Every structure is written in C-alpha cells, then in structure tokens.
Amino acid sequence: MADSSSRRNLKRSFLEDEDSDKQPPEKRVRFPKGKKSKPEQLLEEEALARRKARDAAKERAKIRNQNTTKLFIEDDSDDINQAQETYEDDGNRTEDGIQIEAFSLDREKEEGYFDADGNFVEYVREKEVKDAWLDSIEKNPMYMGRSAANDTEMDDDSGNEKAGDDLSQDEIGVRKRRIANVLEPGETVLRALRRLKGNSNNRKEKMTSETKLIFDQLTEDADKLIENGDYNVYHEEQEVFQREAEGYERLAQAKENGTANIVSCDMFGDDENAPEPSSDLQPSSSISGTQLNSDYVFDESSGYYYSSSLGYYYDPNTGLYCYATTGKWYRYDEETKEYKEVVSEVATEEV
C-alpha cells in the first residue's frame, strides 16, 4: 500500500493541469488588406470633391441673393420710403437761381424699370410730352458739314425748293474787311471779343452802345462766315483777314473794270504792285445825304453806312463817323481835313 501511494506521487503532472487556472490569451483581430488606389482614381475623386464644393458655394450665393432681395422688398420698405422722403425734402431747393429737381422713386417706377444689369429702361409712350427746349434747337450747319449749307430745303407753304443762303464773293470780302478793321495786329476774333467785352460782367460797368454795336457786328460777321464754310474764323489773326479781304477787293475791282481774267487771278496772293487805298479819300467828300459815291454800303444790322476800306461807320442823320476798331465817334472838319473826336455822351444823344 505504501509503495503504491509513493508511485502515485512520483507521476509528472501534465502542463494542462498546471495551467488550467490561467485564462487563454486573447486572439488578435486581423483586418483584410485593402487594395491600393490608382493615381487616376485619386485625381477623379479630388475633381469630384472640388466640383461638389463649387456647387455648394453657388447654391449658398443664390440663397444669399434671394434673402437680400426679400430683405429690401419686404423688411426695409419703410426705410426706403423714409429715405426717399428725406431726399425729396433736401432736393427741392434753388441754388444760384437754378431749380434742383428732387429724385422720386415712385415716378421713376412709373416711367421705366431696371433690367438685370442695373440699367434703367424707359417705357415707350405714344403721347409723351415733348421738351420745349429741345424743340427750340435748330440744326447748325457748322456741325453738319459744308454740304449742309448747300442743301436745298422744301418750302412748307409753296412746296418749292429754295437754295441755301450762300454768301457772294462781294459779301465775303466786305465781312472780312470789316473784321480786319476791328482786329488789332496779331489779334484773333476771340481775343477781340474779349477785349471789347472788357469788364462788362460787372453790372456797374456795362458796354457802351458803340462798343456793343461793334461787338454784335463782329459776332454776326464771324457766324456768317462759319455758316458759309470758313470754320477757322475765330482762330485766324488780323493779317489773314487783311490779306483775304484785299484779294476779294482786287477781284471785285477787276470785275468792275472788265479787265480781269478770273481764271488766272490769285485773289489771295500778295501783289506788291497793287495800288494801296488813297489816304486822301475822306468819307465826307463822297457822301451827300444818303447818296454814297464811295465804298460806303448800308448795313441793315446797324442802320449805318460802312466803308470797308476806311473802317468807319457813317450816320447820315448826324453826320458823325464811328471808327470800328475803337468804337469812338468823330466829326469830319472840312476846313482842317481832320477828324475831331466827339464826346461819347454827346454822340449818343445825337444818334
């Protein structure tokens, strides 16, 4: 019995018996290995992501614009009306004699609408009130070209055509001579007008009647020449008018004598052998009442007779002469053969 018990104790124990109290180790989770993405697939995924982001931004912008429109139309309607009333109150005023018209949003809505680009488009009205100021403006030939002055117009009463009012060569020569007599050496028409006007902007200092007469005549002559096609009238100097006037005068003199060859005649050329106007010619020696034997021609605009060679206006009622350049009045003395200046006040009363 004793031997059997000892043998039982000598038996080796199994490992399972020793580790039976220990817990078995946990199993590790194994994930399946994924396939690597190709470069083309990555590019497509990135492009798709950007496209989605761009579409989302557009959608947000669209919603934001709609909310802004609703905000202006519904929520801030009272604020807009209040701002409009304030602007109208501030705009209805007069500054320096100019009436300032206030902005009216309601009237603008009645007259037109704003398109998608923000441009104001007016409604077409059949019975629209015409602008009297625009209707009063006439077409100016100086902006329509030289041919507009020669175009024929239809007479509304008779239905006949009437030709444009072109100046003759004699009229052009007279007007250029008149301008040359008013201008000073090296002076243009614009400078002459400024000189004649002087300080007339001051209400206390007004132009005299003589100066105003010369001013108006110079303006009329320049405008007539512009309508006739001479567009550099206001910028040409006295020497140009002097030379051209002499050319027209030589041509007119040749026509009167019947010895001129118009084809070979250079009216604007410098003729050194041309005779100069005689200094002995006096206005009184050729004037007898209203019968004029010299180059004095009646000027309808001023009511006086004008000599293009002498540059004097003559009043047959008083016998006085007005020098076009200075605007001073003179009386011609038969005994001394000289001009004597007349006080402007006396000349004005006599005229």
PDB file of C-alpha atoms in Angstrom, residues 107-260:
ATOM      1  CA  ARG A 107     -42.092 108.433 -60.604  1.00  0.00           C
ATOM      2  CA  GLU A 108     -39.074 106.503 -61.857  1.00  0.00           C
ATOM      3  CA  LYS A 109     -41.039 103.269 -61.449  1.00  0.00           C
ATOM      4  CA  GLU A 110     -43.871 104.745 -63.493  1.00  0.00           C
ATOM      5  CA  GLU A 111     -41.541 105.913 -66.271  1.00  0.00           C
ATOM      6  CA  GLY A 112     -39.451 102.747 -66.567  1.00  0.00           C
ATOM      7  CA  TYR A 113     -37.759  99.811 -64.882  1.00  0.00           C
ATOM      8  CA  PHE A 114     -34.293  98.465 -64.072  1.00  0.00           C
ATOM      9  CA  ASP A 115     -33.100  95.464 -66.050  1.00  0.00           C
ATOM     10  CA  ALA A 116     -30.948  92.589 -64.796  1.00  0.00           C
ATOM     11  CA  ASP A 117     -27.752  94.574 -65.439  1.00  0.00           C
ATOM     12  CA  GLY A 118     -28.960  97.543 -63.407  1.00  0.00           C
ATOM     13  CA  ASN A 119     -29.697  99.798 -66.405  1.00  0.00           C
ATOM     14  CA  PHE A 120     -32.788 101.986 -66.348  1.00  0.00           C
ATOM     15  CA  VAL A 121     -35.109 101.347 -69.317  1.00  0.00           C
ATOM     16  CA  GLU A 122     -37.884 103.826 -70.060  1.00  0.00           C
ATOM     17  CA  TYR A 123     -41.315 102.792 -71.216  1.00  0.00           C
ATOM     18  CA  VAL A 124     -42.342 103.812 -74.738  1.00  0.00           C
ATOM     19  CA  ARG A 125     -45.100 106.384 -74.621  1.00  0.00           C
ATOM     20  CA  GLU A 126     -47.099 107.427 -77.630  1.00  0.00           C
ATOM     21  CA  LYS A 127     -48.449 110.659 -76.145  1.00  0.00           C
ATOM     22  CA  GLU A 128     -45.306 111.834 -74.452  1.00  0.00           C
ATOM     23  CA  VAL A 129     -44.867 115.491 -73.525  1.00  0.00           C
ATOM     24  CA  LYS A 130     -42.160 116.985 -75.728  1.00  0.00           C
ATOM     25  CA  ASP A 131     -39.292 119.004 -74.359  1.00  0.00           C
ATOM     26  CA  ALA A 132     -39.771 122.624 -75.380  1.00  0.00           C
ATOM     27  CA  TRP A 133     -36.051 123.350 -75.033  1.00  0.00           C
ATOM     28  CA  LEU A 134     -35.082 120.540 -77.406  1.00  0.00           C
ATOM     29  CA  ASP A 135     -37.772 121.562 -79.872  1.00  0.00           C
ATOM     30  CA  SER A 136     -36.400 125.115 -79.929  1.00  0.00           C
ATOM     31  CA  ILE A 137     -32.938 123.996 -81.038  1.00  0.00           C
ATOM     32  CA  GLU A 138     -32.293 124.349 -84.735  1.00  0.00           C
ATOM     33  CA  LYS A 139     -29.726 122.456 -86.751  1.00  0.00           C
ATOM     34  CA  ASN A 140     -26.481 124.377 -87.012  1.00  0.00           C
ATOM     35  CA  PRO A 141     -24.722 123.994 -90.393  1.00  0.00           C
ATOM     36  CA  MET A 142     -21.303 124.396 -88.758  1.00  0.00           C
ATOM     37  CA  TYR A 143     -21.726 120.962 -87.148  1.00  0.00           C
ATOM     38  CA  MET A 144     -23.324 119.332 -90.180  1.00  0.00           C
ATOM     39  CA  GLY A 145     -20.500 119.973 -92.635  1.00  0.00           C
ATOM     40  CA  ARG A 146     -20.049 122.237 -95.613  1.00  0.00           C
ATOM     41  CA  SER A 147     -22.568 120.344 -97.744  1.00  0.00           C
ATOM     42  CA  ALA A 148     -25.439 121.091 -95.341  1.00  0.00           C
ATOM     43  CA  ALA A 149     -25.276 124.778 -96.197  1.00  0.00           C
ATOM     44  CA  ASN A 150     -25.779 123.979 -99.877  1.00  0.00           C
ATOM     45  CA  ASP A 151     -28.621 121.511 -99.434  1.00  0.00           C
ATOM     46  CA  THR A 152     -31.981 122.647-100.660  1.00  0.00           C
ATOM     47  CA  GLU A 153     -34.976 122.896 -98.365  1.00  0.00           C
ATOM     48  CA  MET A 154     -38.640 122.483 -99.129  1.00  0.00           C
ATOM     49  CA  ASP A 155     -40.880 125.462 -98.518  1.00  0.00           C
ATOM     50  CA  ASP A 156     -43.851 124.332 -96.390  1.00  0.00           C
ATOM     51  CA  ASP A 157     -46.192 126.950 -97.820  1.00  0.00           C
ATOM     52  CA  SER A 158     -45.491 126.749-101.550  1.00  0.00           C
ATOM     53  CA  GLY A 159     -43.805 123.339-101.741  1.00  0.00           C
ATOM     54  CA  ASN A 160     -40.999 124.797-103.873  1.00  0.00           C
ATOM     55  CA  GLU A 161     -37.334 124.242-103.243  1.00  0.00           C
ATOM     56  CA  LYS A 162     -35.210 127.119-102.064  1.00  0.00           C
ATOM     57  CA  ALA A 163     -31.439 127.166-102.217  1.00  0.00           C
ATOM     58  CA  GLY A 164     -29.169 127.721 -99.212  1.00  0.00           C
ATOM     59  CA  ASP A 165     -28.168 131.265 -98.372  1.00  0.00           C
ATOM     60  CA  ASP A 166     -24.560 131.258 -99.578  1.00  0.00           C
ATOM     61  CA  LEU A 167     -22.593 134.475 -99.357  1.00  0.00           C
ATOM     62  CA  SER A 168     -21.399 136.035-102.572  1.00  0.00           C
ATOM     63  CA  GLN A 169     -17.765 136.958-103.089  1.00  0.00           C
ATOM     64  CA  ASP A 170     -18.537 140.616-102.549  1.00  0.00           C
ATOM     65  CA  GLU A 171     -20.296 139.888 -99.260  1.00  0.00           C
ATOM     66  CA  ILE A 172     -17.418 137.715 -98.084  1.00  0.00           C
ATOM     67  CA  GLY A 173     -14.946 140.459 -98.926  1.00  0.00           C
ATOM     68  CA  VAL A 174     -16.992 143.091 -97.073  1.00  0.00           C
ATOM     69  CA  ARG A 175     -17.293 140.956 -93.954  1.00  0.00           C
ATOM     70  CA  LYS A 176     -13.613 140.017 -93.928  1.00  0.00           C
ATOM     71  CA  ARG A 177     -12.653 143.668 -94.395  1.00  0.00           C
ATOM     72  CA  ARG A 178     -14.953 144.646 -91.536  1.00  0.00           C
ATOM     73  CA  ILE A 179     -13.378 142.033 -89.279  1.00  0.00           C
ATOM     74  CA  ALA A 180      -9.853 143.097 -90.271  1.00  0.00           C
ATOM     75  CA  ASN A 181     -10.631 146.718 -89.376  1.00  0.00           C
ATOM     76  CA  VAL A 182     -11.886 145.747 -85.914  1.00  0.00           C
ATOM     77  CA  LEU A 183      -8.990 143.431 -85.056  1.00  0.00           C
ATOM     78  CA  GLU A 184      -5.625 144.643 -83.862  1.00  0.00           C
ATOM     79  CA  PRO A 185      -2.330 143.324 -85.308  1.00  0.00           C
ATOM     80  CA  GLY A 186      -1.855 139.681 -84.332  1.00  0.00           C
ATOM     81  CA  GLU A 187      -5.285 139.520 -82.715  1.00  0.00           C
ATOM     82  CA  THR A 188      -7.913 136.845 -83.340  1.00  0.00           C
ATOM     83  CA  VAL A 189     -11.673 137.245 -83.284  1.00  0.00           C
ATOM     84  CA  LEU A 190     -11.919 135.549 -79.888  1.00  0.00           C
ATOM     85  CA  ARG A 191      -9.380 137.913 -78.357  1.00  0.00           C
ATOM     86  CA  ALA A 192     -11.108 140.887 -79.934  1.00  0.00           C
ATOM     87  CA  LEU A 193     -14.431 139.843 -78.432  1.00  0.00           C
ATOM     88  CA  ARG A 194     -12.805 139.541 -75.006  1.00  0.00           C
ATOM     89  CA  ARG A 195     -11.190 142.946 -75.435  1.00  0.00           C
ATOM     90  CA  LEU A 196     -14.442 144.597 -76.462  1.00  0.00           C
ATOM     91  CA  LYS A 197     -16.368 142.898 -73.686  1.00  0.00           C
ATOM     92  CA  GLY A 198     -13.830 144.001 -71.089  1.00  0.00           C
ATOM     93  CA  ASN A 199     -15.247 144.059 -67.566  1.00  0.00           C
ATOM     94  CA  SER A 200     -18.827 144.064 -68.749  1.00  0.00           C
ATOM     95  CA  ASN A 201     -19.580 141.176 -66.365  1.00  0.00           C
ATOM     96  CA  ASN A 202     -19.721 143.778 -63.670  1.00  0.00           C
ATOM     97  CA  ARG A 203     -23.229 145.181 -63.555  1.00  0.00           C
ATOM     98  CA  LYS A 204     -21.934 148.648 -62.765  1.00  0.00           C
ATOM     99  CA  GLU A 205     -19.676 148.679 -65.824  1.00  0.00           C
ATOM    100  CA  LYS A 206     -21.705 147.976 -68.947  1.00  0.00           C
ATOM    101  CA  MET A 207     -20.645 148.177 -72.575  1.00  0.00           C
ATOM    102  CA  THR A 208     -21.418 151.439 -74.282  1.00  0.00           C
ATOM    103  CA  SER A 209     -23.840 151.456 -77.175  1.00  0.00           C
ATOM    104  CA  GLU A 210     -20.994 151.994 -79.663  1.00  0.00           C
ATOM    105  CA  THR A 211     -18.926 149.118 -78.277  1.00  0.00           C
ATOM    106  CA  LYS A 212     -21.947 146.842 -78.194  1.00  0.00           C
ATOM    107  CA  LEU A 213     -22.653 147.712 -81.833  1.00  0.00           C
ATOM    108  CA  ILE A 214     -19.126 146.698 -82.845  1.00  0.00           C
ATOM    109  CA  PHE A 215     -19.302 143.580 -80.667  1.00  0.00           C
ATOM    110  CA  ASP A 216     -22.562 142.423 -82.233  1.00  0.00           C
ATOM    111  CA  GLN A 217     -21.385 143.202 -85.765  1.00  0.00           C
ATOM    112  CA  LEU A 218     -18.143 141.263 -85.261  1.00  0.00           C
ATOM    113  CA  THR A 219     -20.065 138.279 -83.895  1.00  0.00           C
ATOM    114  CA  GLU A 220     -22.517 138.357 -86.792  1.00  0.00           C
ATOM    115  CA  ASP A 221     -19.782 138.549 -89.428  1.00  0.00           C
ATOM    116  CA  ALA A 222     -17.905 135.628 -87.869  1.00  0.00           C
ATOM    117  CA  ASP A 223     -21.057 133.500 -87.659  1.00  0.00           C
ATOM    118  CA  LYS A 224     -21.991 134.228 -91.268  1.00  0.00           C
ATOM    119  CA  LEU A 225     -18.539 133.198 -92.464  1.00  0.00           C
ATOM    120  CA  ILE A 226     -18.765 129.981 -90.427  1.00  0.00           C
ATOM    121  CA  GLU A 227     -22.127 129.173 -91.975  1.00  0.00           C
ATOM    122  CA  ASN A 228     -20.534 129.758 -95.365  1.00  0.00           C
ATOM    123  CA  GLY A 229     -17.864 127.122 -94.640  1.00  0.00           C
ATOM    124  CA  ASP A 230     -14.984 129.140 -93.147  1.00  0.00           C
ATOM    125  CA  TYR A 231     -14.643 127.251 -89.847  1.00  0.00           C
ATOM    126  CA  ASN A 232     -11.363 128.875 -88.706  1.00  0.00           C
ATOM    127  CA  VAL A 233     -12.775 132.380 -88.419  1.00  0.00           C
ATOM    128  CA  TYR A 234     -12.427 132.637 -84.649  1.00  0.00           C
ATOM    129  CA  HIS A 235      -8.781 131.499 -84.677  1.00  0.00           C
ATOM    130  CA  GLU A 236      -7.346 133.455 -87.620  1.00  0.00           C
ATOM    131  CA  GLU A 237      -5.380 136.632 -86.977  1.00  0.00           C
ATOM    132  CA  GLN A 238      -5.890 140.091 -88.428  1.00  0.00           C
ATOM    133  CA  GLU A 239      -3.229 139.641 -91.100  1.00  0.00           C
ATOM    134  CA  VAL A 240      -5.146 136.712 -92.596  1.00  0.00           C
ATOM    135  CA  PHE A 241      -8.375 138.697 -92.830  1.00  0.00           C
ATOM    136  CA  GLN A 242      -6.462 141.673 -94.238  1.00  0.00           C
ATOM    137  CA  ARG A 243      -4.838 139.593 -96.975  1.00  0.00           C
ATOM    138  CA  GLU A 244      -8.046 137.778 -97.930  1.00  0.00           C
ATOM    139  CA  ALA A 245     -10.078 140.992 -97.919  1.00  0.00           C
ATOM    140  CA  GLU A 246      -7.581 142.616-100.272  1.00  0.00           C
ATOM    141  CA  GLY A 247      -7.858 139.611-102.586  1.00  0.00           C
ATOM    142  CA  TYR A 248     -11.646 139.857-102.728  1.00  0.00           C
ATOM    143  CA  GLU A 249     -11.429 143.624-103.269  1.00  0.00           C
ATOM    144  CA  ARG A 250      -8.986 143.226-106.166  1.00  0.00           C
ATOM    145  CA  LEU A 251     -11.262 140.630-107.710  1.00  0.00           C
ATOM    146  CA  ALA A 252     -14.292 142.899-107.338  1.00  0.00           C
ATOM    147  CA  GLN A 253     -12.353 145.830-108.811  1.00  0.00           C
ATOM    148  CA  ALA A 254     -11.269 143.697-111.753  1.00  0.00           C
ATOM    149  CA  LYS A 255     -14.854 142.652-112.409  1.00  0.00           C
ATOM    150  CA  GLU A 256     -15.987 146.265-112.431  1.00  0.00           C
ATOM    151  CA  ASN A 257     -13.263 147.297-114.876  1.00  0.00           C
ATOM    152  CA  GLY A 258     -13.873 144.253-117.069  1.00  0.00           C
ATOM    153  CA  THR A 259     -10.162 143.592-117.479  1.00  0.00           C
ATOM    154  CA  ALA A 260      -9.681 140.729-115.051  1.00  0.00           C
TER     155      ALA A 260
END
